[in-house]
Amino acid sequence: MNFDSLPDQFVLKCTHDSEGIVLVKDKSLMDKAAAKEKITAALRQNFYYIGREWPYKNIKPRIIAEPYLIDDETGELRDYKFFCFDGEPKALYIASDRSIDDVKFDFFDLDFNHLGIKQKYPNASTQIKKPNTFDEMIELSRKLSKGFAHVRVDLYEVNGKVYFGELTFYHFSGFMPFQPDKWDKIFGEWLKLPAAGTT
């Protein structure tokens, strides 16, 4: 990898796994050996064998470099993750405090009412502000999820502009329950699978 060709700030990640990310805020202070070690370990991993998510199974491992993004208003890069069913977003959660390794998840409905849901991580201790581009995010989620029985559309807001993150077909590989567990039933009722033998 030619680090000299990369800008002063960037993000390295692999296209075939999850969480194998190297954040570089200042290339002059970068520990290249540690970055190579982390990326090399990610390249050796087949994420399919962790959660049996079949789309990962035969992906050719590749490294990509992306711009380093941060929103000036929040001081971080928050994830806005929309749960969509048949092209209609039903709920979302916001992942915050990832930059300080103290991740928080806060769930909301489409009117931005905070939902009493916890999943793996605690809620934020302070109120999460609705993103400025919330309506645009909802519309983009509708367009990107059209034709799928279920997909999670992951977006970012950076200085008033929406960025696409990824489409996630298996939230926590389908293994992580919601608390309280009534939400497992609610989310399950939103999912309408096609009849066997149809597309």
mmCIF file of C-alpha atoms in Angstrom:
data_model
loop_
_atom_site.group_PDB
_atom_site.id
_atom_site.type_symbol
_atom_site.label_atom_id
_atom_site.label_comp_id
_atom_site.label_asym_id
_atom_site.label_seq_id
_atom_site.Cartn_x
_atom_site.Cartn_y
_atom_site.Cartn_z
ATOM 1 C CA MET A 1 0.000 0.000 0.000
ATOM 2 C CA ASN A 2 1.369 3.372 -1.022
ATOM 3 C CA PHE A 3 0.599 5.591 1.956
ATOM 4 C CA ASP A 4 2.327 8.535 0.267
ATOM 5 C CA SER A 5 -0.483 8.681 -2.294
ATOM 6 C CA LEU A 6 -3.117 9.153 0.418
ATOM 7 C CA PRO A 7 -4.167 12.520 1.910
ATOM 8 C CA ASP A 8 -3.326 13.682 5.427
ATOM 9 C CA GLN A 9 -6.634 12.303 6.737
ATOM 10 C CA PHE A 10 -8.362 9.137 5.493
ATOM 11 C CA VAL A 11 -10.075 5.895 6.463
ATOM 12 C CA LEU A 12 -8.962 2.400 5.449
ATOM 13 C CA LYS A 13 -11.348 -0.532 5.483
ATOM 14 C CA CYS A 14 -12.045 -3.809 3.783
ATOM 15 C CA THR A 15 -15.021 -4.434 1.521
ATOM 16 C CA HIS A 16 -15.737 -7.931 2.826
ATOM 17 C CA ASP A 17 -15.887 -7.619 6.610
ATOM 18 C CA SER A 18 -17.159 -5.481 9.473
ATOM 19 C CA GLU A 19 -15.240 -3.303 11.947
ATOM 20 C CA GLY A 20 -11.838 -3.781 10.292
ATOM 21 C CA ILE A 21 -11.378 -0.007 10.090
ATOM 22 C CA VAL A 22 -8.291 2.182 10.413
ATOM 23 C CA LEU A 23 -9.012 5.866 11.105
ATOM 24 C CA VAL A 24 -6.178 8.225 10.232
ATOM 25 C CA LYS A 25 -6.623 11.774 11.510
ATOM 26 C CA ASP A 26 -3.003 12.772 10.907
ATOM 27 C CA LYS A 27 -0.887 10.728 8.521
ATOM 28 C CA SER A 28 2.335 12.127 9.982
ATOM 29 C CA LEU A 29 1.470 10.460 13.311
ATOM 30 C CA MET A 30 0.175 7.232 11.793
ATOM 31 C CA ASP A 31 1.470 3.908 13.086
ATOM 32 C CA LYS A 32 1.841 2.235 9.690
ATOM 33 C CA ALA A 33 2.890 -1.114 11.138
ATOM 34 C CA ALA A 34 -0.209 -1.282 13.342
ATOM 35 C CA ALA A 35 -2.445 -0.218 10.444
ATOM 36 C CA LYS A 36 -0.969 -2.911 8.181
ATOM 37 C CA GLU A 37 -1.369 -5.524 10.902
ATOM 38 C CA LYS A 38 -5.048 -4.657 11.415
ATOM 39 C CA ILE A 39 -5.859 -4.605 7.701
ATOM 40 C CA THR A 40 -3.908 -7.829 7.075
ATOM 41 C CA ALA A 41 -5.905 -9.569 9.808
ATOM 42 C CA ALA A 42 -9.141 -8.290 8.243
ATOM 43 C CA LEU A 43 -8.079 -9.544 4.806
ATOM 44 C CA ARG A 44 -7.638 -13.064 6.216
ATOM 45 C CA GLN A 45 -11.107 -13.141 7.746
ATOM 46 C CA ASN A 46 -14.184 -14.471 5.974
ATOM 47 C CA PHE A 47 -17.071 -12.763 7.728
ATOM 48 C CA TYR A 48 -19.471 -15.419 6.447
ATOM 49 C CA TYR A 49 -18.181 -17.923 9.010
ATOM 50 C CA ILE A 50 -19.051 -15.607 11.916
ATOM 51 C CA GLY A 51 -22.756 -15.030 11.288
ATOM 52 C CA ARG A 52 -23.420 -17.177 8.183
ATOM 53 C CA GLU A 53 -24.499 -14.121 6.187
ATOM 54 C CA TRP A 54 -24.265 -15.653 2.715
ATOM 55 C CA PRO A 55 -23.510 -12.431 0.752
ATOM 56 C CA TYR A 56 -20.110 -12.277 2.475
ATOM 57 C CA LYS A 57 -19.072 -15.790 1.511
ATOM 58 C CA ASN A 58 -17.500 -15.270 -1.910
ATOM 59 C CA ILE A 59 -16.566 -11.600 -1.850
ATOM 60 C CA LYS A 60 -13.018 -10.961 -3.025
ATOM 61 C CA PRO A 61 -11.196 -9.228 -0.141
ATOM 62 C CA ARG A 62 -10.192 -5.695 -1.087
ATOM 63 C CA ILE A 63 -8.947 -2.609 0.750
ATOM 64 C CA ILE A 64 -10.496 0.768 0.062
ATOM 65 C CA ALA A 65 -9.512 4.245 1.221
ATOM 66 C CA GLU A 66 -12.219 6.824 1.886
ATOM 67 C CA PRO A 67 -12.186 10.469 2.965
ATOM 68 C CA TYR A 68 -12.089 11.098 6.690
ATOM 69 C CA LEU A 69 -15.445 12.697 7.548
ATOM 70 C CA ILE A 70 -16.559 14.565 10.647
ATOM 71 C CA ASP A 71 -19.584 16.760 11.264
ATOM 72 C CA ASP A 72 -18.674 20.132 12.759
ATOM 73 C CA GLU A 73 -21.955 20.422 14.694
ATOM 74 C CA THR A 74 -21.740 17.075 16.517
ATOM 75 C CA GLY A 75 -17.939 16.831 16.532
ATOM 76 C CA GLU A 76 -18.132 13.232 15.303
ATOM 77 C CA LEU A 77 -19.427 11.017 12.508
ATOM 78 C CA ARG A 78 -22.788 9.675 13.634
ATOM 79 C CA ASP A 79 -24.494 6.766 11.901
ATOM 80 C CA TYR A 80 -28.173 7.134 10.976
ATOM 81 C CA LYS A 81 -29.475 3.630 10.308
ATOM 82 C CA PHE A 82 -32.980 3.209 8.885
ATOM 83 C CA PHE A 83 -34.850 -0.095 9.140
ATOM 84 C CA CYS A 84 -36.823 -0.365 5.894
ATOM 85 C CA PHE A 85 -39.487 -2.865 4.886
ATOM 86 C CA ASP A 86 -40.744 -3.094 1.283
ATOM 87 C CA GLY A 87 -39.285 0.314 0.551
ATOM 88 C CA GLU A 88 -40.733 2.013 3.605
ATOM 89 C CA PRO A 89 -38.577 3.111 6.565
ATOM 90 C CA LYS A 90 -40.229 2.229 9.874
ATOM 91 C CA ALA A 91 -37.626 3.100 12.512
ATOM 92 C CA LEU A 92 -34.006 4.120 12.860
ATOM 93 C CA TYR A 93 -31.218 4.219 15.347
ATOM 94 C CA ILE A 94 -28.385 6.656 15.756
ATOM 95 C CA ALA A 95 -24.939 5.415 16.737
ATOM 96 C CA SER A 96 -22.972 8.079 18.597
ATOM 97 C CA ASP A 97 -19.733 8.356 20.604
ATOM 98 C CA ARG A 98 -17.944 5.839 18.387
ATOM 99 C CA SER A 99 -14.893 8.096 18.162
ATOM 100 C CA ILE A 100 -14.279 7.710 21.908
ATOM 101 C CA ASP A 101 -15.045 3.958 21.988
ATOM 102 C CA ASP A 102 -18.105 4.505 24.172
ATOM 103 C CA VAL A 103 -20.798 3.657 21.629
ATOM 104 C CA LYS A 104 -24.407 4.639 22.254
ATOM 105 C CA PHE A 105 -27.494 3.491 20.337
ATOM 106 C CA ASP A 106 -30.694 5.533 20.366
ATOM 107 C CA PHE A 107 -33.798 4.328 18.519
ATOM 108 C CA PHE A 108 -36.451 6.625 17.030
ATOM 109 C CA ASP A 109 -39.641 6.410 15.028
ATOM 110 C CA LEU A 110 -40.095 8.395 11.814
ATOM 111 C CA ASP A 111 -41.476 11.369 13.756
ATOM 112 C CA PHE A 112 -38.202 11.362 15.704
ATOM 113 C CA ASN A 113 -39.800 10.232 18.929
ATOM 114 C CA HIS A 114 -37.271 8.409 21.094
ATOM 115 C CA LEU A 115 -38.195 4.745 21.453
ATOM 116 C CA GLY A 116 -37.512 2.825 24.645
ATOM 117 C CA ILE A 117 -35.263 0.298 22.916
ATOM 118 C CA LYS A 118 -31.838 -0.909 23.912
ATOM 119 C CA GLN A 119 -29.672 -3.261 21.909
ATOM 120 C CA LYS A 120 -26.104 -4.176 22.873
ATOM 121 C CA TYR A 121 -25.185 -0.574 23.737
ATOM 122 C CA PRO A 122 -26.803 1.915 26.159
ATOM 123 C CA ASN A 123 -28.736 4.998 25.161
ATOM 124 C CA ALA A 124 -26.944 8.348 25.136
ATOM 125 C CA SER A 125 -26.992 10.261 28.413
ATOM 126 C CA THR A 126 -27.863 13.499 26.609
ATOM 127 C CA GLN A 127 -30.661 14.206 24.154
ATOM 128 C CA ILE A 128 -29.861 13.393 20.527
ATOM 129 C CA LYS A 129 -30.764 16.213 18.153
ATOM 130 C CA LYS A 130 -32.668 15.426 14.981
ATOM 131 C CA PRO A 131 -30.332 15.723 11.996
ATOM 132 C CA ASN A 132 -30.857 18.730 9.757
ATOM 133 C CA THR A 133 -31.253 16.470 6.719
ATOM 134 C CA PHE A 134 -33.703 14.062 8.378
ATOM 135 C CA ASP A 135 -36.437 14.385 5.744
ATOM 136 C CA GLU A 136 -33.899 13.888 2.958
ATOM 137 C CA MET A 137 -32.579 10.793 4.737
ATOM 138 C CA ILE A 138 -36.082 9.320 4.918
ATOM 139 C CA GLU A 139 -36.642 9.901 1.204
ATOM 140 C CA LEU A 140 -33.260 8.414 0.279
ATOM 141 C CA SER A 141 -34.003 5.396 2.475
ATOM 142 C CA ARG A 142 -37.264 4.845 0.593
ATOM 143 C CA LYS A 143 -35.506 4.934 -2.759
ATOM 144 C CA LEU A 144 -32.566 2.746 -1.745
ATOM 145 C CA SER A 145 -34.709 0.092 -0.027
ATOM 146 C CA LYS A 146 -37.293 -0.253 -2.792
ATOM 147 C CA GLY A 147 -37.695 -3.867 -3.884
ATOM 148 C CA PHE A 148 -36.282 -5.401 -0.708
ATOM 149 C CA ALA A 149 -38.428 -7.176 1.885
ATOM 150 C CA HIS A 150 -36.034 -5.730 4.447
ATOM 151 C CA VAL A 151 -32.795 -3.788 4.425
ATOM 152 C CA ARG A 152 -31.158 -1.310 6.766
ATOM 153 C CA VAL A 153 -30.044 1.865 5.004
ATOM 154 C CA ASP A 154 -27.022 3.421 6.713
ATOM 155 C CA LEU A 155 -26.385 7.123 6.183
ATOM 156 C CA TYR A 156 -24.260 9.929 7.584
ATOM 157 C CA GLU A 157 -24.786 13.678 7.907
ATOM 158 C CA VAL A 158 -21.708 15.849 7.527
ATOM 159 C CA ASN A 159 -22.076 19.617 7.603
ATOM 160 C CA GLY A 160 -25.552 19.598 6.115
ATOM 161 C CA LYS A 161 -24.854 16.966 3.465
ATOM 162 C CA VAL A 162 -26.005 13.329 3.443
ATOM 163 C CA TYR A 163 -23.491 10.578 2.704
ATOM 164 C CA PHE A 164 -24.276 6.950 1.921
ATOM 165 C CA GLY A 165 -22.689 4.343 4.169
ATOM 166 C CA GLU A 166 -23.979 0.927 3.164
ATOM 167 C CA LEU A 167 -26.975 -1.358 2.852
ATOM 168 C CA THR A 168 -27.147 -3.855 5.709
ATOM 169 C CA PHE A 169 -29.293 -6.916 5.105
ATOM 170 C CA TYR A 170 -28.660 -8.682 8.425
ATOM 171 C CA HIS A 171 -28.682 -6.360 11.422
ATOM 172 C CA PHE A 172 -26.326 -7.965 13.994
ATOM 173 C CA SER A 173 -26.548 -11.111 11.814
ATOM 174 C CA GLY A 174 -30.119 -11.462 13.111
ATOM 175 C CA PHE A 175 -28.885 -12.688 16.502
ATOM 176 C CA MET A 176 -29.071 -9.624 18.778
ATOM 177 C CA PRO A 177 -32.455 -9.278 20.552
ATOM 178 C CA PHE A 178 -34.115 -5.987 21.334
ATOM 179 C CA GLN A 179 -34.878 -4.895 24.879
ATOM 180 C CA PRO A 180 -37.703 -4.945 25.799
ATOM 181 C CA ASP A 181 -38.427 -8.051 23.766
ATOM 182 C CA LYS A 182 -41.794 -6.756 22.508
ATOM 183 C CA TRP A 183 -39.779 -4.983 19.821
ATOM 184 C CA ASP A 184 -38.663 -8.310 18.353
ATOM 185 C CA LYS A 185 -42.337 -8.990 17.648
ATOM 186 C CA ILE A 186 -42.985 -5.484 16.300
ATOM 187 C CA PHE A 187 -40.032 -5.617 13.907
ATOM 188 C CA GLY A 188 -41.014 -9.163 12.923
ATOM 189 C CA GLU A 189 -44.532 -8.037 12.047
ATOM 190 C CA TRP A 190 -43.116 -5.383 9.721
ATOM 191 C CA LEU A 191 -41.364 -8.091 7.699
ATOM 192 C CA LYS A 192 -43.567 -9.546 4.960
ATOM 193 C CA LEU A 193 -41.780 -12.397 3.227
ATOM 194 C CA PRO A 194 -42.843 -13.433 -0.280
ATOM 195 C CA ALA A 195 -44.651 -16.746 -0.644
ATOM 196 C CA ALA A 196 -42.467 -19.786 -1.278
ATOM 197 C CA GLY A 197 -41.632 -20.203 -4.948
ATOM 198 C CA THR A 198 -42.175 -16.525 -5.803
ATOM 199 C CA THR A 199 -39.715 -13.687 -6.166
#
